[in-house]
Amino acid sequence: MRLEIGNIIIKDIQFGDKTEIKDGTLFVNKQEIIDLVLEDEHIKCADVFLARPGESVRITPVKDVVEPRVKVEGPGGVFPGVLSKVDIVGSGKTHVLKGCAVMTTGKIVGFQEGIVDMTGPGAQYTPFSKTLNIVLKADPIDGLKQHEHEKALRYAGFKTAAYLAEAGRNLEPDETEVYETLPFMEGAEKFKGLPRVAYVQMLQSQGLLHDTYVYGVDAKQIVPTILYPTELFDGAIISGNCVSSCDKNPTYVHMNNEVVKNLYKVHGKDINFVGMIITNENVYLADKERSSNWTAKLCRMLDLDGVIVSQEGFGNPDTDLIMNCKKIEKQGVKTVIITDEYAGRDGASQSLADADPLADAVVTGGNANQVIDLPPMDTVIGDTQYVDIIAGGFDGSLREDGSIEVEIQAITGATNETGFNYLTARGK
């Protein structure tokens, strides 16, 4: 499967009478977005704000981040099974408004939502301080249940991103990236002699408000399966969860998965990147055993030499991570796991809830319990009243002067487990 990504580089964002791109600036018709979002009867009110890198702006509570993309050639459309019909995506041509993002905020859905500072020490921990952000603030109608609130906000973000992406449909991209994965036997023949490597992505699926969707289907309802990695770039996997913001995968991260991109960089040179396996993270032991058994089975069926396994979240999913690792290793497949750590504020506690001697190759995204002081910002988009109760916050986190003391667990993307962050550690 071959996909061309045409990047239209966005250098600035401004409000304007018409949504369009001129000389690298994305002009946004604010009212058209508000009208689009208010088509959903579950949304009571909405507004749109702009936040640029370096500005004294705090955005919280952050729910999801989405990159504007539009399918310009090939089957299906972006966000299949959600906004587009259920065609297999990941081939043809897709245009991307690179450098900007749609961010959703408003009344809190679940307590594990995050903070994005566009400047200051907090900005050093989140990749979304570097994007030009179109921030959608939308509040639900009174009495709406949490899962319905989450869905309404999720769809509002997707619809806004799709609306903005249309401005780039007929433009010539500033740069083009090409990604291609051949069918298994063709790839084995073409790249004979290279190690066969795959990516196992664990999807958050631990229960209500801990949801990830694959072609519109809740990942709790799937068994492990194989995807072409390019399917991710068209939004085949989207976020719907409220796990801790430091290590959740917003939809933007799925669409720009760093593991996939880096494996493609060495594909056909150092390795044969044969594809990816998706699996879920379960609550009950029997479900964990089923999914990890299937994942290991698929690794053996693909005759792999090595895999990279990433998880999403921490604690309970650590068990799924270690199960996957040791069962894949026992199939004779070398395994590297990507995780983050909850080692206590002093870094002295056990980092993971589970461990095994076979998990001896580990990449870490950092310690989420590290404490940081965030200075007050001139502008707050959203509402800081929730800071004390989001994961990583505590009673007294929000000070009277607007400054915040929190664990970096509260910062969106701070310890992301696909490598879309700035922290790691090196062992000796």
CSV table of N, CA and C in Angstrom, one decimal, residues 11-139:
chain,number,residue,atom,x,y,z
A,11,LYS,N,2.4,28.6,8.3
A,11,LYS,CA,3.3,29.5,9.1
A,11,LYS,C,2.7,30.4,10.1
A,12,ASP,N,1.4,30.6,9.8
A,12,ASP,CA,0.6,31.5,10.8
A,12,ASP,C,-0.9,31.2,10.6
A,13,ILE,N,-1.6,31.6,11.7
A,13,ILE,CA,-3.1,31.5,11.6
A,13,ILE,C,-3.7,32.8,12.0
A,14,GLN,N,-4.8,33.2,11.3
A,14,GLN,CA,-5.5,34.4,11.5
A,14,GLN,C,-7.0,34.2,11.3
A,15,PHE,N,-7.8,35.0,12.0
A,15,PHE,CA,-9.2,35.0,11.7
A,15,PHE,C,-9.4,35.8,10.4
A,16,GLY,N,-10.4,35.4,9.6
A,16,GLY,CA,-10.7,36.1,8.4
A,16,GLY,C,-12.1,35.9,7.9
A,17,ASP,N,-12.5,36.6,6.9
A,17,ASP,CA,-13.9,36.5,6.4
A,17,ASP,C,-14.1,35.1,5.6
A,18,LYS,N,-13.0,34.5,5.2
A,18,LYS,CA,-13.1,33.3,4.4
A,18,LYS,C,-12.0,32.3,4.9
A,19,THR,N,-12.3,31.1,5.0
A,19,THR,CA,-11.3,30.1,5.4
A,19,THR,C,-10.5,29.7,4.2
A,20,GLU,N,-9.3,30.1,4.2
A,20,GLU,CA,-8.4,29.9,3.0
A,20,GLU,C,-6.9,29.9,3.5
A,21,ILE,N,-6.1,29.5,2.6
A,21,ILE,CA,-4.6,29.6,2.8
A,21,ILE,C,-4.0,30.5,1.8
A,22,LYS,N,-3.3,31.5,2.3
A,22,LYS,CA,-2.6,32.5,1.5
A,22,LYS,C,-1.2,32.7,2.0
A,23,ASP,N,-0.2,32.4,1.1
A,23,ASP,CA,1.2,32.6,1.5
A,23,ASP,C,1.6,32.0,2.8
A,24,GLY,N,1.1,30.8,3.1
A,24,GLY,CA,1.4,30.1,4.3
A,24,GLY,C,0.6,30.4,5.5
A,25,THR,N,-0.3,31.3,5.4
A,25,THR,CA,-1.2,31.7,6.5
A,25,THR,C,-2.5,31.1,6.3
A,26,LEU,N,-3.0,30.4,7.3
A,26,LEU,CA,-4.4,29.9,7.3
A,26,LEU,C,-5.3,30.9,7.9
A,27,PHE,N,-6.2,31.4,7.1
A,27,PHE,CA,-7.2,32.3,7.6
A,27,PHE,C,-8.5,31.5,7.9
A,28,VAL,N,-9.1,31.8,9.1
A,28,VAL,CA,-10.1,31.0,9.6
A,28,VAL,C,-11.4,31.8,9.8
A,29,ASN,N,-12.5,31.3,9.2
A,29,ASN,CA,-13.8,32.0,9.4
A,29,ASN,C,-14.4,31.4,10.7
A,30,LYS,N,-14.3,32.2,11.8
A,30,LYS,CA,-14.6,31.7,13.1
A,30,LYS,C,-16.1,31.3,13.2
A,31,GLN,N,-17.0,32.1,12.6
A,31,GLN,CA,-18.4,31.8,12.7
A,31,GLN,C,-18.8,30.6,12.0
A,32,GLU,N,-18.2,30.2,10.9
A,32,GLU,CA,-18.5,29.0,10.2
A,32,GLU,C,-18.2,27.8,11.0
A,33,ILE,N,-17.1,27.8,11.8
A,33,ILE,CA,-16.8,26.7,12.7
A,33,ILE,C,-17.8,26.6,13.8
A,34,ILE,N,-18.2,27.7,14.4
A,34,ILE,CA,-19.2,27.7,15.5
A,34,ILE,C,-20.5,27.2,15.0
A,35,ASP,N,-20.9,27.6,13.8
A,35,ASP,CA,-22.2,27.1,13.2
A,35,ASP,C,-22.1,25.6,13.0
A,36,LEU,N,-21.0,25.1,12.5
A,36,LEU,CA,-20.8,23.7,12.2
A,36,LEU,C,-20.9,22.9,13.5
A,37,VAL,N,-20.2,23.4,14.5
A,37,VAL,CA,-20.2,22.7,15.8
A,37,VAL,C,-21.6,22.7,16.5
A,38,LEU,N,-22.3,23.8,16.3
A,38,LEU,CA,-23.6,23.9,17.0
A,38,LEU,C,-24.7,23.1,16.2
A,39,GLU,N,-24.4,22.5,15.1
A,39,GLU,CA,-25.3,21.6,14.5
A,39,GLU,C,-25.6,20.4,15.3
A,40,ASP,N,-24.7,20.1,16.3
A,40,ASP,CA,-24.9,19.0,17.2
A,40,ASP,C,-25.8,19.4,18.3
A,41,GLU,N,-26.9,18.8,18.5
A,41,GLU,CA,-27.9,19.2,19.6
A,41,GLU,C,-27.3,19.1,21.0
A,42,HIS,N,-26.2,18.3,21.1
A,42,HIS,CA,-25.6,18.1,22.4
A,42,HIS,C,-24.7,19.2,22.9
A,43,ILE,N,-24.4,20.1,21.9
A,43,ILE,CA,-23.5,21.2,22.3
A,43,ILE,C,-24.3,22.5,22.5
A,44,LYS,N,-24.2,23.1,23.7
A,44,LYS,CA,-24.9,24.3,24.1
A,44,LYS,C,-24.3,25.6,23.5
A,45,CYS,N,-23.0,25.7,23.6
A,45,CYS,CA,-22.3,26.9,23.2
A,45,CYS,C,-20.9,26.5,22.7
A,46,ALA,N,-20.4,27.4,21.8
A,46,ALA,CA,-19.1,27.1,21.3
A,46,ALA,C,-18.4,28.4,20.9
A,47,ASP,N,-17.0,28.4,21.0
A,47,ASP,CA,-16.2,29.5,20.6
A,47,ASP,C,-14.9,29.0,20.0
A,48,VAL,N,-14.2,29.9,19.3
A,48,VAL,CA,-13.0,29.5,18.7
A,48,VAL,C,-11.9,30.5,19.0
A,49,PHE,N,-10.7,30.0,19.4
A,49,PHE,CA,-9.6,30.9,19.8
A,49,PHE,C,-8.3,30.4,19.0
A,50,LEU,N,-7.4,31.3,18.9
A,50,LEU,CA,-6.1,31.0,18.2
A,50,LEU,C,-5.0,31.1,19.3
A,51,ALA,N,-4.1,30.1,19.2
A,51,ALA,CA,-2.9,30.1,20.2
A,51,ALA,C,-1.7,29.8,19.4
A,52,ARG,N,-0.7,30.7,19.5
A,52,ARG,CA,0.6,30.5,18.7
A,52,ARG,C,1.7,30.2,19.6
A,53,PRO,N,2.8,29.5,19.1
A,53,PRO,CA,4.0,29.3,19.9
A,53,PRO,C,4.6,30.6,20.4
A,54,GLY,N,4.9,30.6,21.7
A,54,GLY,CA,5.6,31.8,22.3
A,54,GLY,C,4.6,32.7,23.0
A,55,GLU,N,3.3,32.6,22.7
A,55,GLU,CA,2.3,33.5,23.3
A,55,GLU,C,2.1,33.1,24.8
A,56,SER,N,1.7,34.1,25.6
A,56,SER,CA,1.4,33.8,27.0
A,56,SER,C,0.0,33.3,27.1
A,57,VAL,N,-0.2,32.0,26.7
A,57,VAL,CA,-1.5,31.4,26.7
A,57,VAL,C,-1.4,30.0,27.3
A,58,ARG,N,-2.4,29.7,28.1
A,58,ARG,CA,-2.6,28.4,28.7
A,58,ARG,C,-3.9,27.8,28.2
A,59,ILE,N,-3.9,26.6,27.8
A,59,ILE,CA,-5.1,25.9,27.3
A,59,ILE,C,-5.4,24.7,28.2
A,60,THR,N,-6.5,24.7,28.9
A,60,THR,CA,-6.9,23.6,29.8
A,60,THR,C,-8.4,23.7,30.1
A,61,PRO,N,-9.0,22.5,30.3
A,61,PRO,CA,-8.6,21.2,30.1
A,61,PRO,C,-8.6,20.8,28.7
A,62,VAL,N,-7.4,20.2,28.2
A,62,VAL,CA,-7.3,19.8,26.8
A,62,VAL,C,-7.9,18.4,26.7
A,63,LYS,N,-8.8,18.2,25.7
A,63,LYS,CA,-9.4,16.9,25.5
A,63,LYS,C,-8.7,16.1,24.4
A,64,ASP,N,-8.7,16.7,23.2
A,64,ASP,CA,-8.1,16.0,22.0
A,64,ASP,C,-7.4,17.0,21.2
A,65,VAL,N,-6.5,16.5,20.4
A,65,VAL,CA,-5.8,17.3,19.4
A,65,VAL,C,-5.8,16.6,18.1
A,66,VAL,N,-6.2,17.3,17.0
A,66,VAL,CA,-6.4,16.7,15.7
A,66,VAL,C,-5.7,17.5,14.6
A,67,GLU,N,-5.1,16.8,13.7
A,67,GLU,CA,-4.4,17.5,12.6
A,67,GLU,C,-5.3,17.6,11.4
A,68,PRO,N,-5.5,18.7,10.8
A,68,PRO,CA,-6.4,18.8,9.6
A,68,PRO,C,-5.8,18.1,8.4
A,69,ARG,N,-6.5,17.1,7.8
A,69,ARG,CA,-6.1,16.3,6.7
A,69,ARG,C,-7.3,16.1,5.8
A,70,VAL,N,-7.0,16.0,4.5
A,70,VAL,CA,-8.1,15.7,3.5
A,70,VAL,C,-7.5,14.7,2.5
A,71,LYS,N,-8.4,13.8,2.1
A,71,LYS,CA,-8.0,12.8,1.1
A,71,LYS,C,-8.3,13.4,-0.3
A,72,VAL,N,-7.3,13.5,-1.1
A,72,VAL,CA,-7.5,14.1,-2.4
A,72,VAL,C,-7.4,13.1,-3.6
A,73,GLU,N,-7.0,11.9,-3.3
A,73,GLU,CA,-6.9,10.9,-4.3
A,73,GLU,C,-6.9,9.5,-3.6
A,74,GLY,N,-7.6,8.6,-4.2
A,74,GLY,CA,-7.6,7.2,-3.6
A,74,GLY,C,-8.9,6.9,-2.9
A,75,PRO,N,-9.1,5.7,-2.4
A,75,PRO,CA,-10.3,5.3,-1.8
A,75,PRO,C,-10.5,5.9,-0.4
A,76,GLY,N,-11.8,6.1,-0.1
A,76,GLY,CA,-12.1,6.5,1.3
A,76,GLY,C,-11.9,8.0,1.5
A,77,GLY,N,-11.9,8.3,2.8
A,77,GLY,CA,-11.7,9.7,3.3
A,77,GLY,C,-11.1,9.6,4.6
A,78,VAL,N,-10.7,10.8,5.1
A,78,VAL,CA,-10.1,10.8,6.5
A,78,VAL,C,-11.1,10.5,7.5
A,79,PHE,N,-10.7,9.8,8.6
A,79,PHE,CA,-11.6,9.4,9.7
A,79,PHE,C,-12.7,8.4,9.1
A,80,PRO,N,-12.2,7.3,8.5
A,80,PRO,CA,-13.2,6.3,8.0
A,80,PRO,C,-14.0,5.7,9.1
A,81,GLY,N,-15.3,5.5,8.8
A,81,GLY,CA,-16.2,5.0,9.8
A,81,GLY,C,-16.7,6.0,10.9
A,82,VAL,N,-16.2,7.2,10.7
A,82,VAL,CA,-16.6,8.3,11.7
A,82,VAL,C,-17.1,9.4,10.9
A,83,LEU,N,-16.3,10.1,10.1
A,83,LEU,CA,-16.8,11.2,9.2
A,83,LEU,C,-16.9,10.7,7.7
A,84,SER,N,-16.1,9.7,7.4
A,84,SER,CA,-16.2,9.1,6.0
A,84,SER,C,-16.7,7.7,6.0
A,85,LYS,N,-17.1,7.2,4.9
A,85,LYS,CA,-17.6,5.8,4.8
A,85,LYS,C,-16.5,4.8,5.1
A,86,VAL,N,-16.9,3.6,5.3
A,86,VAL,CA,-15.9,2.6,5.8
A,86,VAL,C,-15.2,2.0,4.6
A,87,ASP,N,-14.3,2.7,4.0
A,87,ASP,CA,-13.4,2.2,3.0
A,87,ASP,C,-12.0,2.0,3.6
A,88,ILE,N,-11.3,1.1,3.0
A,88,ILE,CA,-9.9,0.9,3.5
A,88,ILE,C,-9.1,2.1,3.0
A,89,VAL,N,-8.5,2.8,4.0
A,89,VAL,CA,-7.7,4.0,3.6
A,89,VAL,C,-6.2,3.6,3.7
A,90,GLY,N,-5.4,4.7,3.5
A,90,GLY,CA,-3.9,4.4,3.6
A,90,GLY,C,-3.2,4.4,2.2
A,91,SER,N,-4.0,4.7,1.1
A,91,SER,CA,-3.3,4.7,-0.2
A,91,SER,C,-3.8,6.0,-0.9
A,92,GLY,N,-3.2,6.2,-2.0
A,92,GLY,CA,-3.5,7.4,-2.8
A,92,GLY,C,-2.8,8.7,-2.3
A,93,LYS,N,-3.5,9.8,-2.2
A,93,LYS,CA,-2.8,11.0,-1.8
A,93,LYS,C,-3.7,11.7,-0.7
A,94,THR,N,-3.0,12.3,0.3
A,94,THR,CA,-3.6,13.0,1.4
A,94,THR,C,-2.9,14.3,1.6
A,95,HIS,N,-3.6,15.4,1.7
A,95,HIS,CA,-3.0,16.7,2.0
A,95,HIS,C,-3.2,17.0,3.5
A,96,VAL,N,-2.1,17.6,4.0
A,96,VAL,CA,-2.0,17.9,5.4
A,96,VAL,C,-1.7,19.3,5.6
A,97,LEU,N,-2.4,20.0,6.5
A,97,LEU,CA,-2.1,21.4,6.9
A,97,LEU,C,-1.0,21.2,8.1
A,98,LYS,N,0.2,21.1,7.6
A,98,LYS,CA,1.3,20.8,8.6
A,98,LYS,C,1.7,22.1,9.3
A,99,GLY,N,1.8,21.9,10.7
A,99,GLY,CA,2.2,23.0,11.5
A,99,GLY,C,1.1,23.6,12.3
A,100,CYS,N,-0.1,23.1,12.0
A,100,CYS,CA,-1.3,23.6,12.8
A,100,CYS,C,-2.0,22.4,13.4
A,101,ALA,N,-2.9,22.7,14.4
A,101,ALA,CA,-3.7,21.6,15.0
A,101,ALA,C,-5.0,22.2,15.5
A,102,VAL,N,-6.0,21.3,15.5
A,102,VAL,CA,-7.3,21.7,16.2
A,102,VAL,C,-7.2,21.1,17.6
A,103,MET,N,-7.5,21.9,18.6
A,103,MET,CA,-7.5,21.4,20.0
A,103,MET,C,-8.9,21.7,20.6
A,104,THR,N,-9.4,20.7,21.3
A,104,THR,CA,-10.7,20.8,21.9
A,104,THR,C,-10.6,21.0,23.4
A,105,THR,N,-11.4,21.9,24.0
A,105,THR,CA,-11.4,22.2,25.4
A,105,THR,C,-12.9,22.6,25.8
A,106,GLY,N,-13.1,22.9,27.0
A,106,GLY,CA,-14.4,23.3,27.5
A,106,GLY,C,-14.6,22.6,28.9
A,107,LYS,N,-15.8,22.4,29.3
A,107,LYS,CA,-16.1,21.8,30.6
A,107,LYS,C,-15.4,20.4,30.6
A,108,ILE,N,-14.9,20.0,31.7
A,108,ILE,CA,-14.2,18.8,31.8
A,108,ILE,C,-15.1,17.6,31.6
A,109,VAL,N,-14.5,16.6,30.9
A,109,VAL,CA,-15.2,15.3,30.6
A,109,VAL,C,-14.9,14.3,31.7
A,110,GLY,N,-13.6,14.0,31.8
A,110,GLY,CA,-13.0,13.1,32.8
A,110,GLY,C,-11.9,13.8,33.5
A,111,PHE,N,-11.5,13.3,34.6
A,111,PHE,CA,-10.5,14.0,35.4
A,111,PHE,C,-9.1,13.9,34.8
A,112,GLN,N,-8.9,13.0,33.8
A,112,GLN,CA,-7.5,12.8,33.3
A,112,GLN,C,-7.4,13.6,32.0
A,113,GLU,N,-7.5,14.9,32.1
A,113,GLU,CA,-7.3,15.8,30.9
A,113,GLU,C,-6.2,16.8,31.2
A,114,GLY,N,-5.8,17.5,30.2
A,114,GLY,CA,-4.5,18.1,30.4
A,114,GLY,C,-4.3,19.6,30.2
A,115,ILE,N,-3.1,20.1,30.3
A,115,ILE,CA,-2.6,21.5,30.2
A,115,ILE,C,-1.7,21.6,29.0
A,116,VAL,N,-1.8,22.6,28.2
A,116,VAL,CA,-0.8,23.0,27.2
A,116,VAL,C,-0.5,24.5,27.4
A,117,ASP,N,0.7,24.8,27.8
A,117,ASP,CA,1.2,26.2,27.9
A,117,ASP,C,2.0,26.5,26.6
A,118,MET,N,1.7,27.6,26.0
A,118,MET,CA,2.4,28.0,24.7
A,118,MET,C,3.7,28.6,25.0
A,119,THR,N,4.1,28.9,26.2
A,119,THR,CA,5.4,29.5,26.5
A,119,THR,C,5.7,29.1,28.0
A,120,GLY,N,7.0,29.3,28.4
A,120,GLY,CA,7.3,29.0,29.8
A,120,GLY,C,7.8,27.6,29.9
A,121,PRO,N,8.1,27.2,31.2
A,121,PRO,CA,8.7,25.8,31.4
A,121,PRO,C,7.7,24.7,31.0
A,122,GLY,N,6.4,24.9,31.1
A,122,GLY,CA,5.5,23.9,30.7
A,122,GLY,C,5.5,23.6,29.2
A,123,ALA,N,5.8,24.6,28.4
A,123,ALA,CA,5.9,24.5,26.9
A,123,ALA,C,7.0,23.5,26.5
A,124,GLN,N,8.0,23.4,27.4
A,124,GLN,CA,9.2,22.5,27.0
A,124,GLN,C,8.8,21.0,27.1
A,125,TYR,N,7.6,20.7,27.7
A,125,TYR,CA,7.2,19.3,27.9
A,125,TYR,C,6.2,18.8,26.9
A,126,THR,N,5.5,19.7,26.2
A,126,THR,CA,4.5,19.3,25.3
A,126,THR,C,4.8,19.7,23.9
A,127,PRO,N,4.7,18.7,22.9
A,127,PRO,CA,4.9,19.1,21.5
A,127,PRO,C,3.9,20.0,21.0
A,128,PHE,N,2.7,20.2,21.7
A,128,PHE,CA,1.7,21.0,21.1
A,128,PHE,C,1.9,22.5,21.5
A,129,SER,N,3.0,22.9,22.1
A,129,SER,CA,3.4,24.3,22.3
A,129,SER,C,4.1,24.7,21.0
A,130,LYS,N,4.4,23.8,20.1
A,130,LYS,CA,5.1,24.2,18.9
A,130,LYS,C,4.2,24.3,17.7
A,131,THR,N,2.9,23.9,17.9
A,131,THR,CA,1.9,23.9,16.8
A,131,THR,C,1.1,25.2,16.9
A,132,LEU,N,0.6,25.7,15.7
A,132,LEU,CA,-0.3,26.8,15.6
A,132,LEU,C,-1.7,26.2,15.9
A,133,ASN,N,-2.3,26.6,17.0
A,133,ASN,CA,-3.5,25.9,17.5
A,133,ASN,C,-4.8,26.6,17.3
A,134,ILE,N,-5.7,26.0,16.6
A,134,ILE,CA,-7.1,26.5,16.5
A,134,ILE,C,-7.8,25.8,17.6
A,135,VAL,N,-8.2,26.5,18.7
A,135,VAL,CA,-8.7,25.9,19.9
A,135,VAL,C,-10.3,26.1,19.9
A,136,LEU,N,-10.9,25.0,19.9
A,136,LEU,CA,-12.4,24.9,20.0
A,136,LEU,C,-12.9,24.7,21.4
A,137,LYS,N,-13.5,25.7,22.0
A,137,LYS,CA,-14.1,25.6,23.3
A,137,LYS,C,-15.6,25.3,23.1
A,138,ALA,N,-16.0,24.2,23.6
A,138,ALA,CA,-17.5,23.8,23.4
A,138,ALA,C,-18.0,23.2,24.7
A,139,ASP,N,-19.1,23.7,25.2
A,139,ASP,CA,-19.7,23.1,26.4
A,139,ASP,C,-21.0,22.4,26.1
